[in-house]
């Protein structure tokens, strides 16, 4: 059996269309252009492409996206001051930090300073707490992307065995909460897990975000599983994910490719969150 290949670009296009319609309505009602600022510290070639794609997506849906750039040796205090100014600027409706940030700066500290209502990435401790407790409001973009794909495919998560390979703050931890909120049974594997096969071979849904090419081979995947590959790795042969796509697609029921799977949906989910922060600002919450 060959798996159904999920077209992330199509899903992203549908999301952008809906967002464009809603942004257009809100703009004409409130006469305010949604404006989002991304803080960039130093130059990171790997994040430039993502940023360019996201800026293009913003343009397409009518969101104004600008960048606030700092040298890589800037102090944490200066960046925090800049975030505080953006927090109180009524013309800015959302704030993002471009990762990675240099070592002298704490990513967590920056996230905790962004006002929760302008927190496009949903990584501020207040928004993370809401996600964890089931009172979901602004959900981190990558977990939201995985959830959006599962919802698009009408997957009922209740009672499903789900395995996540990733325990980072931006992917694995919030994704675990989202899946538990929907009554899935979730196992989280990571670099210190003794034998991932023990878990992956039982997974109805396998979500991997390790950044290791060919980590997921056919022999460790359950027959007919839904395999979602979040990993993005640049190799000599181009961009790939964690999954050995050609062999796993012969065993899985559904599978996301890399590129063209989770990535474009994540960018569209970032627009979803921008719409939320814009509405938060308009409604004064
Ligand atoms: P990270 O380095 O913070 O986390 C990597 C995770 O993988 C950790 O939990 C680590 O323990 C685990 N891991 C690493 N090697 C492993 C192994 N051999 N076996 C099992 N677990 C292993 O990275 P991150 O920021 O969470 O991103 C992870 C991957 O997802 C990267 O490839 C990144 O480019 C990609 N990513 C993709 C999107 C998207 O939209 N598609 C968004 C964010 C991140």
PDB file of C-alpha atoms and ligand atoms in Angstrom:
ATOM      1  CA  UNK A   1       0.000   0.000   0.000  1.00  0.00           C
ATOM      2  CA  UNK A   2       1.225   3.493  -0.761  1.00  0.00           C
ATOM      3  CA  UNK A   3       0.380   6.271   1.696  1.00  0.00           C
ATOM      4  CA  UNK A   4      -1.758   9.290   0.941  1.00  0.00           C
ATOM      5  CA  UNK A   5       0.677  12.185   0.624  1.00  0.00           C
ATOM      6  CA  UNK A   6      -0.543  15.269   2.452  1.00  0.00           C
ATOM      7  CA  UNK A   7      -0.234  18.457   0.435  1.00  0.00           C
ATOM      8  CA  UNK A   8       0.805  21.119   2.957  1.00  0.00           C
ATOM      9  CA  UNK A   9       0.947  23.813   0.291  1.00  0.00           C
ATOM     10  CA  UNK A  10      -2.754  23.310  -0.527  1.00  0.00           C
ATOM     11  CA  UNK A  11      -3.746  23.376   3.162  1.00  0.00           C
ATOM     12  CA  UNK A  12      -1.712  26.567   3.617  1.00  0.00           C
ATOM     13  CA  UNK A  13      -3.400  28.164   0.598  1.00  0.00           C
ATOM     14  CA  UNK A  14      -6.874  27.478   2.058  1.00  0.00           C
ATOM     15  CA  UNK A  15      -5.809  29.028   5.386  1.00  0.00           C
ATOM     16  CA  UNK A  16      -4.373  32.125   3.669  1.00  0.00           C
ATOM     17  CA  UNK A  17      -7.606  32.623   1.728  1.00  0.00           C
ATOM     18  CA  UNK A  18      -9.689  32.590   4.950  1.00  0.00           C
ATOM     19  CA  UNK A  19      -7.255  34.928   6.702  1.00  0.00           C
ATOM     20  CA  UNK A  20      -7.257  37.364   3.783  1.00  0.00           C
ATOM     21  CA  UNK A  21     -11.061  37.535   3.937  1.00  0.00           C
ATOM     22  CA  UNK A  22     -11.114  38.143   7.691  1.00  0.00           C
ATOM     23  CA  UNK A  23      -8.267  40.684   7.635  1.00  0.00           C
ATOM     24  CA  UNK A  24     -10.006  42.582   4.814  1.00  0.00           C
ATOM     25  CA  UNK A  25     -13.251  42.767   6.830  1.00  0.00           C
ATOM     26  CA  UNK A  26     -11.507  43.913  10.015  1.00  0.00           C
ATOM     27  CA  UNK A  27      -9.414  46.496   8.167  1.00  0.00           C
ATOM     28  CA  UNK A  28     -12.453  48.051   6.552  1.00  0.00           C
ATOM     29  CA  UNK A  29     -14.352  48.051   9.862  1.00  0.00           C
ATOM     30  CA  UNK A  30     -11.582  49.451  12.090  1.00  0.00           C
ATOM     31  CA  UNK A  31      -9.460  51.342   9.518  1.00  0.00           C
ATOM     32  CA  UNK A  32      -6.340  49.859  11.106  1.00  0.00           C
ATOM     33  CA  UNK A  33      -3.715  47.908   9.109  1.00  0.00           C
ATOM     34  CA  UNK A  34      -2.455  44.864  11.061  1.00  0.00           C
ATOM     35  CA  UNK A  35       1.250  45.421  11.657  1.00  0.00           C
ATOM     36  CA  UNK A  36       3.671  42.833  12.987  1.00  0.00           C
ATOM     37  CA  UNK A  37       7.317  43.381  14.008  1.00  0.00           C
ATOM     38  CA  UNK A  38       9.971  40.662  13.904  1.00  0.00           C
ATOM     39  CA  UNK A  39      13.053  41.212  16.062  1.00  0.00           C
ATOM     40  CA  UNK A  40      16.201  39.954  14.334  1.00  0.00           C
ATOM     41  CA  UNK A  41      19.482  39.726  16.206  1.00  0.00           C
ATOM     42  CA  UNK A  42      22.531  39.138  13.995  1.00  0.00           C
ATOM     43  CA  UNK A  43      22.342  37.326  10.684  1.00  0.00           C
ATOM     44  CA  UNK A  44      21.338  33.688  10.482  1.00  0.00           C
ATOM     45  CA  UNK A  45      21.235  32.387   6.903  1.00  0.00           C
ATOM     46  CA  UNK A  46      19.046  29.404   7.866  1.00  0.00           C
ATOM     47  CA  UNK A  47      16.254  31.643   9.147  1.00  0.00           C
ATOM     48  CA  UNK A  48      16.423  34.148   6.246  1.00  0.00           C
ATOM     49  CA  UNK A  49      14.472  31.919   3.859  1.00  0.00           C
ATOM     50  CA  UNK A  50      11.747  31.243   6.436  1.00  0.00           C
ATOM     51  CA  UNK A  51      11.484  34.972   7.136  1.00  0.00           C
ATOM     52  CA  UNK A  52      11.237  35.807   3.439  1.00  0.00           C
ATOM     53  CA  UNK A  53       8.478  33.217   2.908  1.00  0.00           C
ATOM     54  CA  UNK A  54       6.602  34.517   5.946  1.00  0.00           C
ATOM     55  CA  UNK A  55       6.895  38.141   4.776  1.00  0.00           C
ATOM     56  CA  UNK A  56       5.490  37.141   1.371  1.00  0.00           C
ATOM     57  CA  UNK A  57       2.621  35.323   3.076  1.00  0.00           C
ATOM     58  CA  UNK A  58       1.888  38.413   5.204  1.00  0.00           C
ATOM     59  CA  UNK A  59       1.752  40.567   2.084  1.00  0.00           C
ATOM     60  CA  UNK A  60      -0.656  38.149   0.402  1.00  0.00           C
ATOM     61  CA  UNK A  61      -3.178  38.354   3.263  1.00  0.00           C
ATOM     62  CA  UNK A  62      -2.836  42.113   3.867  1.00  0.00           C
ATOM     63  CA  UNK A  63      -0.665  42.087   6.985  1.00  0.00           C
ATOM     64  CA  UNK A  64       2.127  44.657   7.207  1.00  0.00           C
ATOM     65  CA  UNK A  65       5.323  42.933   8.386  1.00  0.00           C
ATOM     66  CA  UNK A  66       8.436  44.863   9.416  1.00  0.00           C
ATOM     67  CA  UNK A  67      11.787  43.949  11.006  1.00  0.00           C
ATOM     68  CA  UNK A  68      13.705  45.494  13.871  1.00  0.00           C
ATOM     69  CA  UNK A  69      17.337  44.491  13.380  1.00  0.00           C
ATOM     70  CA  UNK A  70      20.151  44.408  15.952  1.00  0.00           C
ATOM     71  CA  UNK A  71      23.863  43.576  15.743  1.00  0.00           C
ATOM     72  CA  UNK A  72      24.704  40.108  17.086  1.00  0.00           C
ATOM     73  CA  UNK A  73      26.591  41.538  20.123  1.00  0.00           C
ATOM     74  CA  UNK A  74      23.649  43.662  21.366  1.00  0.00           C
ATOM     75  CA  UNK A  75      22.927  43.400  25.110  1.00  0.00           C
ATOM     76  CA  UNK A  76      19.843  41.594  26.426  1.00  0.00           C
ATOM     77  CA  UNK A  77      18.699  44.781  28.193  1.00  0.00           C
ATOM     78  CA  UNK A  78      18.614  46.751  24.941  1.00  0.00           C
ATOM     79  CA  UNK A  79      16.481  44.093  23.258  1.00  0.00           C
ATOM     80  CA  UNK A  80      14.159  44.006  26.275  1.00  0.00           C
ATOM     81  CA  UNK A  81      13.777  47.811  26.105  1.00  0.00           C
ATOM     82  CA  UNK A  82      12.879  47.507  22.434  1.00  0.00           C
ATOM     83  CA  UNK A  83      10.254  44.834  23.210  1.00  0.00           C
ATOM     84  CA  UNK A  84       8.761  47.060  25.911  1.00  0.00           C
ATOM     85  CA  UNK A  85       8.472  49.910  23.391  1.00  0.00           C
ATOM     86  CA  UNK A  86       6.741  47.592  20.926  1.00  0.00           C
ATOM     87  CA  UNK A  87       4.434  46.393  23.723  1.00  0.00           C
ATOM     88  CA  UNK A  88       3.218  49.939  24.305  1.00  0.00           C
ATOM     89  CA  UNK A  89       3.135  51.007  20.639  1.00  0.00           C
ATOM     90  CA  UNK A  90      -0.542  51.037  19.602  1.00  0.00           C
ATOM     91  CA  UNK A  91       0.426  50.761  15.930  1.00  0.00           C
ATOM     92  CA  UNK A  92       2.098  47.344  16.452  1.00  0.00           C
ATOM     93  CA  UNK A  93      -0.264  44.392  16.830  1.00  0.00           C
ATOM     94  CA  UNK A  94       2.142  41.482  17.109  1.00  0.00           C
ATOM     95  CA  UNK A  95       5.768  40.731  18.013  1.00  0.00           C
ATOM     96  CA  UNK A  96       7.998  37.828  16.966  1.00  0.00           C
ATOM     97  CA  UNK A  97      11.590  36.933  17.769  1.00  0.00           C
ATOM     98  CA  UNK A  98      13.641  35.342  15.004  1.00  0.00           C
ATOM     99  CA  UNK A  99      15.560  32.331  16.362  1.00  0.00           C
ATOM    100  CA  UNK A 100      18.247  31.399  17.121  1.00  0.00           C
ATOM    101  CA  UNK A 101      19.315  34.312  19.343  1.00  0.00           C
ATOM    102  CA  UNK A 102      23.014  34.819  20.316  1.00  0.00           C
ATOM    103  CA  UNK A 103      24.323  33.221  23.545  1.00  0.00           C
ATOM    104  CA  UNK A 104      24.357  36.424  25.652  1.00  0.00           C
ATOM    105  CA  UNK A 105      20.575  36.629  25.268  1.00  0.00           C
ATOM    106  CA  UNK A 106      18.009  34.350  26.906  1.00  0.00           C
ATOM    107  CA  UNK A 107      15.282  33.320  24.506  1.00  0.00           C
ATOM    108  CA  UNK A 108      12.984  32.524  27.455  1.00  0.00           C
ATOM    109  CA  UNK A 109      13.556  35.954  28.970  1.00  0.00           C
ATOM    110  CA  UNK A 110      12.602  37.694  25.709  1.00  0.00           C
ATOM    111  CA  UNK A 111       9.469  35.571  25.393  1.00  0.00           C
ATOM    112  CA  UNK A 112       8.407  36.436  28.931  1.00  0.00           C
ATOM    113  CA  UNK A 113       8.697  40.184  28.188  1.00  0.00           C
ATOM    114  CA  UNK A 114       6.446  40.155  25.092  1.00  0.00           C
ATOM    115  CA  UNK A 115       2.921  41.179  26.110  1.00  0.00           C
ATOM    116  CA  UNK A 116       0.712  38.041  25.950  1.00  0.00           C
ATOM    117  CA  UNK A 117      -1.822  39.788  23.700  1.00  0.00           C
ATOM    118  CA  UNK A 118       0.923  40.552  21.104  1.00  0.00           C
ATOM    119  CA  UNK A 119       2.668  37.174  21.408  1.00  0.00           C
ATOM    120  CA  UNK A 120       2.405  35.812  17.829  1.00  0.00           C
ATOM    121  CA  UNK A 121       4.418  32.685  18.667  1.00  0.00           C
ATOM    122  CA  UNK A 122       2.335  31.756  21.712  1.00  0.00           C
ATOM    123  CA  UNK A 123       5.533  31.081  23.681  1.00  0.00           C
ATOM    124  CA  UNK A 124       5.044  33.652  26.437  1.00  0.00           C
ATOM    125  CA  UNK A 125       4.607  31.749  29.761  1.00  0.00           C
ATOM    126  CA  UNK A 126       1.012  33.029  30.087  1.00  0.00           C
ATOM    127  CA  UNK A 127      -0.009  31.699  26.669  1.00  0.00           C
ATOM    128  CA  UNK A 128       1.947  28.457  27.214  1.00  0.00           C
ATOM    129  CA  UNK A 129       0.086  28.045  30.524  1.00  0.00           C
ATOM    130  CA  UNK A 130      -3.247  28.510  28.745  1.00  0.00           C
ATOM    131  CA  UNK A 131      -2.240  25.857  26.192  1.00  0.00           C
ATOM    132  CA  UNK A 132      -1.205  23.473  28.979  1.00  0.00           C
ATOM    133  CA  UNK A 133      -4.406  23.945  30.981  1.00  0.00           C
ATOM    134  CA  UNK A 134      -6.633  23.428  27.927  1.00  0.00           C
ATOM    135  CA  UNK A 135      -7.743  27.081  27.718  1.00  0.00           C
ATOM    136  CA  UNK A 136      -6.014  27.402  24.320  1.00  0.00           C
ATOM    137  CA  UNK A 137      -5.715  30.915  22.870  1.00  0.00           C
ATOM    138  CA  UNK A 138      -2.458  31.569  21.002  1.00  0.00           C
ATOM    139  CA  UNK A 139      -0.869  28.196  20.267  1.00  0.00           C
ATOM    140  CA  UNK A 140       2.819  27.937  19.174  1.00  0.00           C
ATOM    141  CA  UNK A 141       2.904  27.877  15.344  1.00  0.00           C
ATOM    142  CA  UNK A 142       4.545  24.481  14.721  1.00  0.00           C
ATOM    143  CA  UNK A 143       2.311  22.458  17.086  1.00  0.00           C
ATOM    144  CA  UNK A 144      -0.656  24.377  15.661  1.00  0.00           C
ATOM    145  CA  UNK A 145       0.471  23.350  12.194  1.00  0.00           C
ATOM    146  CA  UNK A 146       0.507  19.641  13.176  1.00  0.00           C
ATOM    147  CA  UNK A 147      -2.937  19.991  14.737  1.00  0.00           C
ATOM    148  CA  UNK A 148      -4.242  21.808  11.655  1.00  0.00           C
ATOM    149  CA  UNK A 149      -3.045  18.949   9.419  1.00  0.00           C
ATOM    150  CA  UNK A 150      -4.714  16.346  11.663  1.00  0.00           C
ATOM    151  CA  UNK A 151      -7.952  18.357  11.706  1.00  0.00           C
ATOM    152  CA  UNK A 152      -7.811  18.850   7.941  1.00  0.00           C
ATOM    153  CA  UNK A 153      -7.614  15.060   7.619  1.00  0.00           C
ATOM    154  CA  UNK A 154     -10.563  14.650  10.045  1.00  0.00           C
ATOM    155  CA  UNK A 155      -8.525  12.554  12.477  1.00  0.00           C
ATOM    156  CA  UNK A 156     -10.355  11.847  15.733  1.00  0.00           C
ATOM    157  CA  UNK A 157      -7.567  11.983  18.325  1.00  0.00           C
ATOM    158  CA  UNK A 158      -9.527  10.477  21.201  1.00  0.00           C
ATOM    159  CA  UNK A 159      -7.791   7.282  22.369  1.00  0.00           C
ATOM    160  CA  UNK A 160      -5.203   7.313  19.541  1.00  0.00           C
ATOM    161  CA  UNK A 161      -1.643   6.260  20.366  1.00  0.00           C
ATOM    162  CA  UNK A 162       0.537   9.214  19.392  1.00  0.00           C
ATOM    163  CA  UNK A 163       4.311   9.357  19.572  1.00  0.00           C
ATOM    164  CA  UNK A 164       6.182  12.661  19.382  1.00  0.00           C
ATOM    165  CA  UNK A 165       9.933  12.632  18.804  1.00  0.00           C
ATOM    166  CA  UNK A 166      10.941  16.006  20.236  1.00  0.00           C
ATOM    167  CA  UNK A 167      10.775  17.525  23.716  1.00  0.00           C
ATOM    168  CA  UNK A 168      11.602  21.148  22.930  1.00  0.00           C
ATOM    169  CA  UNK A 169       9.615  24.140  24.196  1.00  0.00           C
ATOM    170  CA  UNK A 170       8.581  25.160  20.687  1.00  0.00           C
ATOM    171  CA  UNK A 171       7.458  21.752  19.378  1.00  0.00           C
ATOM    172  CA  UNK A 172       7.213  18.700  21.662  1.00  0.00           C
ATOM    173  CA  UNK A 173       6.013  20.192  24.944  1.00  0.00           C
ATOM    174  CA  UNK A 174       3.129  22.328  23.625  1.00  0.00           C
ATOM    175  CA  UNK A 175       2.182  19.630  21.096  1.00  0.00           C
ATOM    176  CA  UNK A 176       1.929  17.093  23.926  1.00  0.00           C
ATOM    177  CA  UNK A 177      -0.489  19.414  25.741  1.00  0.00           C
ATOM    178  CA  UNK A 178      -2.628  19.949  22.618  1.00  0.00           C
ATOM    179  CA  UNK A 179      -2.936  16.209  22.023  1.00  0.00           C
ATOM    180  CA  UNK A 180      -3.709  15.447  25.686  1.00  0.00           C
ATOM    181  CA  UNK A 181      -6.355  18.194  25.585  1.00  0.00           C
ATOM    182  CA  UNK A 182      -7.969  16.090  22.818  1.00  0.00           C
ATOM    183  CA  UNK A 183      -7.675  12.830  24.806  1.00  0.00           C
ATOM    184  CA  UNK A 184      -4.962  11.132  22.760  1.00  0.00           C
ATOM    185  CA  UNK A 185      -2.493   8.862  24.560  1.00  0.00           C
ATOM    186  CA  UNK A 186       0.868  10.546  24.086  1.00  0.00           C
ATOM    187  CA  UNK A 187       4.430   9.251  24.424  1.00  0.00           C
ATOM    188  CA  UNK A 188       7.296  11.717  24.044  1.00  0.00           C
ATOM    189  CA  UNK A 189      10.687  10.445  22.854  1.00  0.00           C
ATOM    190  CA  UNK A 190      13.923  12.411  22.683  1.00  0.00           C
ATOM    191  CA  UNK A 191      17.657  12.038  22.312  1.00  0.00           C
ATOM    192  CA  UNK A 192      17.936  10.174  25.643  1.00  0.00           C
ATOM    193  CA  UNK A 193      15.136   7.699  24.926  1.00  0.00           C
ATOM    194  CA  UNK A 194      16.692   4.216  25.114  1.00  0.00           C
ATOM    195  CA  UNK A 195      15.015   2.690  22.081  1.00  0.00           C
ATOM    196  CA  UNK A 196      12.575   4.771  20.036  1.00  0.00           C
ATOM    197  CA  UNK A 197      11.360   1.739  18.057  1.00  0.00           C
ATOM    198  CA  UNK A 198       9.664   0.424  21.195  1.00  0.00           C
ATOM    199  CA  UNK A 199       7.355   3.465  20.973  1.00  0.00           C
ATOM    200  CA  UNK A 200       7.218   4.328  17.265  1.00  0.00           C
ATOM    201  CA  UNK A 201       6.210   0.812  16.202  1.00  0.00           C
ATOM    202  CA  UNK A 202       2.966   1.137  18.215  1.00  0.00           C
ATOM    203  CA  UNK A 203       2.074   4.674  17.098  1.00  0.00           C
ATOM    204  CA  UNK A 204      -1.164   5.314  15.191  1.00  0.00           C
ATOM    205  CA  UNK A 205       0.222   8.812  14.672  1.00  0.00           C
ATOM    206  CA  UNK A 206       3.962   9.430  14.596  1.00  0.00           C
ATOM    207  CA  UNK A 207       5.169  13.034  14.742  1.00  0.00           C
ATOM    208  CA  UNK A 208       8.891  13.517  14.377  1.00  0.00           C
ATOM    209  CA  UNK A 209      10.940  16.716  14.809  1.00  0.00           C
ATOM    210  CA  UNK A 210      14.486  15.620  15.593  1.00  0.00           C
ATOM    211  CA  UNK A 211      16.289  17.197  12.640  1.00  0.00           C
ATOM    212  CA  UNK A 212      18.023  13.862  11.858  1.00  0.00           C
ATOM    213  CA  UNK A 213      17.705  12.607   8.253  1.00  0.00           C
ATOM    214  CA  UNK A 214      16.473   8.997   7.929  1.00  0.00           C
ATOM    215  CA  UNK A 215      15.891   8.647  11.688  1.00  0.00           C
ATOM    216  CA  UNK A 216      12.498   7.133  10.854  1.00  0.00           C
ATOM    217  CA  UNK A 217      12.786   4.031   8.697  1.00  0.00           C
ATOM    218  CA  UNK A 218      10.103   1.616   7.512  1.00  0.00           C
ATOM    219  CA  UNK A 219      10.932  -1.054  10.103  1.00  0.00           C
ATOM    220  CA  UNK A 220      10.097   1.212  13.075  1.00  0.00           C
ATOM    221  CA  UNK A 221       6.744   2.508  11.757  1.00  0.00           C
ATOM    222  CA  UNK A 222       3.368   0.849  12.415  1.00  0.00           C
ATOM    223  CA  UNK A 223       1.462  -0.373   9.340  1.00  0.00           C
ATOM    224  CA  UNK A 224      -1.029   2.278   8.158  1.00  0.00           C
ATOM    225  CA  UNK A 225       0.256   4.953  10.605  1.00  0.00           C
ATOM    226  CA  UNK A 226      -0.152   8.691   9.996  1.00  0.00           C
ATOM    227  CA  UNK A 227       3.439   9.982   9.799  1.00  0.00           C
ATOM    228  CA  UNK A 228       4.008  13.719  10.242  1.00  0.00           C
ATOM    229  CA  UNK A 229       7.540  14.929   9.552  1.00  0.00           C
ATOM    230  CA  UNK A 230       8.331  18.293  11.150  1.00  0.00           C
ATOM    231  CA  UNK A 231      12.122  17.999  10.702  1.00  0.00           C
ATOM    232  CA  UNK A 232      13.911  20.303   8.283  1.00  0.00           C
ATOM    233  CA  UNK A 233      17.520  19.549   7.406  1.00  0.00           C
ATOM    234  CA  UNK A 234      19.704  20.986   4.646  1.00  0.00           C
ATOM    235  CA  UNK A 235      21.727  18.202   3.009  1.00  0.00           C
ATOM    236  CA  UNK A 236      23.815  17.961  -0.158  1.00  0.00           C
ATOM    237  CA  UNK A 237      20.762  16.479  -1.884  1.00  0.00           C
ATOM    238  CA  UNK A 238      18.542  19.377  -0.764  1.00  0.00           C
ATOM    239  CA  UNK A 239      16.060  19.879   2.052  1.00  0.00           C
ATOM    240  CA  UNK A 240      14.802  16.756   3.812  1.00  0.00           C
ATOM    241  CA  UNK A 241      13.055  15.747   7.022  1.00  0.00           C
ATOM    242  CA  UNK A 242      13.560  12.962   9.584  1.00  0.00           C
ATOM    243  CA  UNK A 243      11.666  10.326   7.626  1.00  0.00           C
ATOM    244  CA  UNK A 244      13.070   8.025   4.988  1.00  0.00           C
ATOM    245  CA  UNK A 245      10.178   9.141   2.801  1.00  0.00           C
ATOM    246  CA  UNK A 246      10.498   6.733  -0.125  1.00  0.00           C
ATOM    247  CA  UNK A 247      10.454   3.614   2.012  1.00  0.00           C
ATOM    248  CA  UNK A 248       8.093   4.775   4.791  1.00  0.00           C
ATOM    249  CA  UNK A 249       5.414   5.882   2.311  1.00  0.00           C
ATOM    250  CA  UNK A 250       5.048   2.219   1.299  1.00  0.00           C
ATOM    251  CA  UNK A 251       3.993   1.279   4.842  1.00  0.00           C
ATOM    252  CA  UNK A 252       2.258   4.381   6.272  1.00  0.00           C
ATOM    253  CA  UNK A 253      -1.400   5.239   5.667  1.00  0.00           C
ATOM    254  CA  UNK A 254      -0.783   8.987   5.400  1.00  0.00           C
ATOM    255  CA  UNK A 255       2.459  10.935   5.321  1.00  0.00           C
ATOM    256  CA  UNK A 256       3.654  14.550   5.067  1.00  0.00           C
ATOM    257  CA  UNK A 257       6.546  15.225   2.672  1.00  0.00           C
ATOM    258  CA  UNK A 258       9.519  17.544   3.244  1.00  0.00           C
ATOM    259  CA  UNK A 259       9.464  20.061   1.663  1.00  0.00           C
ATOM    260  CA  UNK A 260       5.787  20.821   1.051  1.00  0.00           C
ATOM    261  CA  UNK A 261       4.283  19.313   4.204  1.00  0.00           C
ATOM    262  CA  UNK A 262       4.378  20.847   7.688  1.00  0.00           C
ATOM    263  CA  UNK A 263       6.560  23.856   6.680  1.00  0.00           C
ATOM    264  CA  UNK A 264       4.037  25.838   4.578  1.00  0.00           C
ATOM    265  CA  UNK A 265       1.270  25.088   7.097  1.00  0.00           C
ATOM    266  CA  UNK A 266       3.459  26.456   9.915  1.00  0.00           C
ATOM    267  CA  UNK A 267       3.841  29.755   8.052  1.00  0.00           C
ATOM    268  CA  UNK A 268       0.072  29.890   7.503  1.00  0.00           C
ATOM    269  CA  UNK A 269      -0.431  29.162  11.221  1.00  0.00           C
ATOM    270  CA  UNK A 270       1.832  32.066  12.036  1.00  0.00           C
ATOM    271  CA  UNK A 271      -0.625  34.246  10.039  1.00  0.00           C
ATOM    272  CA  UNK A 272      -3.512  32.719  12.045  1.00  0.00           C
ATOM    273  CA  UNK A 273      -1.762  33.862  15.214  1.00  0.00           C
ATOM    274  CA  UNK A 274      -1.083  37.335  13.779  1.00  0.00           C
ATOM    275  CA  UNK A 275      -4.818  37.651  13.138  1.00  0.00           C
ATOM    276  CA  UNK A 276      -5.430  36.706  16.785  1.00  0.00           C
ATOM    277  CA  UNK A 277      -2.992  39.263  18.184  1.00  0.00           C
ATOM    278  CA  UNK A 278      -4.447  41.932  15.844  1.00  0.00           C
ATOM    279  CA  UNK A 279      -7.944  41.120  17.167  1.00  0.00           C
ATOM    280  CA  UNK A 280      -6.644  41.180  20.769  1.00  0.00           C
ATOM    281  CA  UNK A 281      -5.331  44.707  20.155  1.00  0.00           C
ATOM    282  CA  UNK A 282      -8.509  45.894  18.396  1.00  0.00           C
ATOM    283  CA  UNK A 283     -10.685  44.512  21.173  1.00  0.00           C
ATOM    284  CA  UNK A 284      -8.366  45.955  23.839  1.00  0.00           C
ATOM    285  CA  UNK A 285      -8.005  42.659  25.737  1.00  0.00           C
TER     286      UNK A 285
HETATM  287  P1  LIG B   1      15.672  21.119  19.100  1.00  0.00           P
HETATM  288  O1  LIG B   1      17.105  20.865  18.792  1.00  0.00           O
HETATM  289  O2  LIG B   1      15.315  22.058  20.180  1.00  0.00           O
HETATM  290  O3  LIG B   1      14.963  19.714  19.437  1.00  0.00           O
HETATM  291  C1  LIG B   1      15.303  18.542  18.794  1.00  0.00           C
HETATM  292  C2  LIG B   1      14.581  17.407  19.512  1.00  0.00           C
HETATM  293  O4  LIG B   1      14.880  16.192  18.872  1.00  0.00           O
HETATM  294  C3  LIG B   1      14.985  17.251  20.975  1.00  0.00           C
HETATM  295  O5  LIG B   1      13.859  16.914  21.744  1.00  0.00           O
HETATM  296  C4  LIG B   1      15.985  16.105  20.925  1.00  0.00           C
HETATM  297  O6  LIG B   1      16.064  15.400  22.153  1.00  0.00           O
HETATM  298  C5  LIG B   1      15.371  15.252  19.830  1.00  0.00           C
HETATM  299  N1  LIG B   1      16.347  14.397  19.168  1.00  0.00           N
HETATM  300  C6  LIG B   1      17.505  14.762  18.573  1.00  0.00           C
HETATM  301  N2  LIG B   1      18.148  13.686  18.081  1.00  0.00           N
HETATM  302  C7  LIG B   1      17.377  12.612  18.375  1.00  0.00           C
HETATM  303  C8  LIG B   1      17.507  11.225  18.157  1.00  0.00           C
HETATM  304  N3  LIG B   1      18.575  10.719  17.533  1.00  0.00           N
HETATM  305  N4  LIG B   1      16.528  10.411  18.589  1.00  0.00           N
HETATM  306  C9  LIG B   1      15.445  10.911  19.219  1.00  0.00           C
HETATM  307  N5  LIG B   1      15.269  12.225  19.478  1.00  0.00           N
HETATM  308  C10 LIG B   1      16.227  13.062  19.054  1.00  0.00           C
HETATM  309  O7  LIG B   1      15.002  21.550  17.735  1.00  0.00           O
HETATM  310  P2  LIG B   1      13.575  22.221  17.422  1.00  0.00           P
HETATM  311  O8  LIG B   1      13.751  23.681  17.380  1.00  0.00           O
HETATM  312  O9  LIG B   1      12.524  21.650  18.300  1.00  0.00           O
HETATM  313  O10 LIG B   1      13.377  21.714  15.910  1.00  0.00           O
HETATM  314  C11 LIG B   1      13.420  20.332  15.604  1.00  0.00           C
HETATM  315  C12 LIG B   1      13.370  20.119  14.104  1.00  0.00           C
HETATM  316  O11 LIG B   1      12.152  20.636  13.602  1.00  0.00           O
HETATM  317  C13 LIG B   1      14.484  20.815  13.304  1.00  0.00           C
HETATM  318  O12 LIG B   1      14.810  20.025  12.193  1.00  0.00           O
HETATM  319  C14 LIG B   1      13.800  22.101  12.845  1.00  0.00           C
HETATM  320  O13 LIG B   1      14.390  22.615  11.665  1.00  0.00           O
HETATM  321  C15 LIG B   1      12.415  21.599  12.590  1.00  0.00           C
HETATM  322  N6  LIG B   1      11.358  22.599  12.653  1.00  0.00           N
HETATM  323  C16 LIG B   1      10.471  22.595  11.632  1.00  0.00           C
HETATM  324  C17 LIG B   1       9.408  23.465  11.635  1.00  0.00           C
HETATM  325  C18 LIG B   1       8.401  23.400  10.524  1.00  0.00           C
HETATM  326  O14 LIG B   1       7.562  24.250  10.406  1.00  0.00           O
HETATM  327  N7  LIG B   1       8.464  22.369   9.684  1.00  0.00           N
HETATM  328  C19 LIG B   1       9.262  24.391  12.681  1.00  0.00           C
HETATM  329  C20 LIG B   1      10.171  24.346  13.735  1.00  0.00           C
HETATM  330  C21 LIG B   1      11.228  23.429  13.721  1.00  0.00           C
END
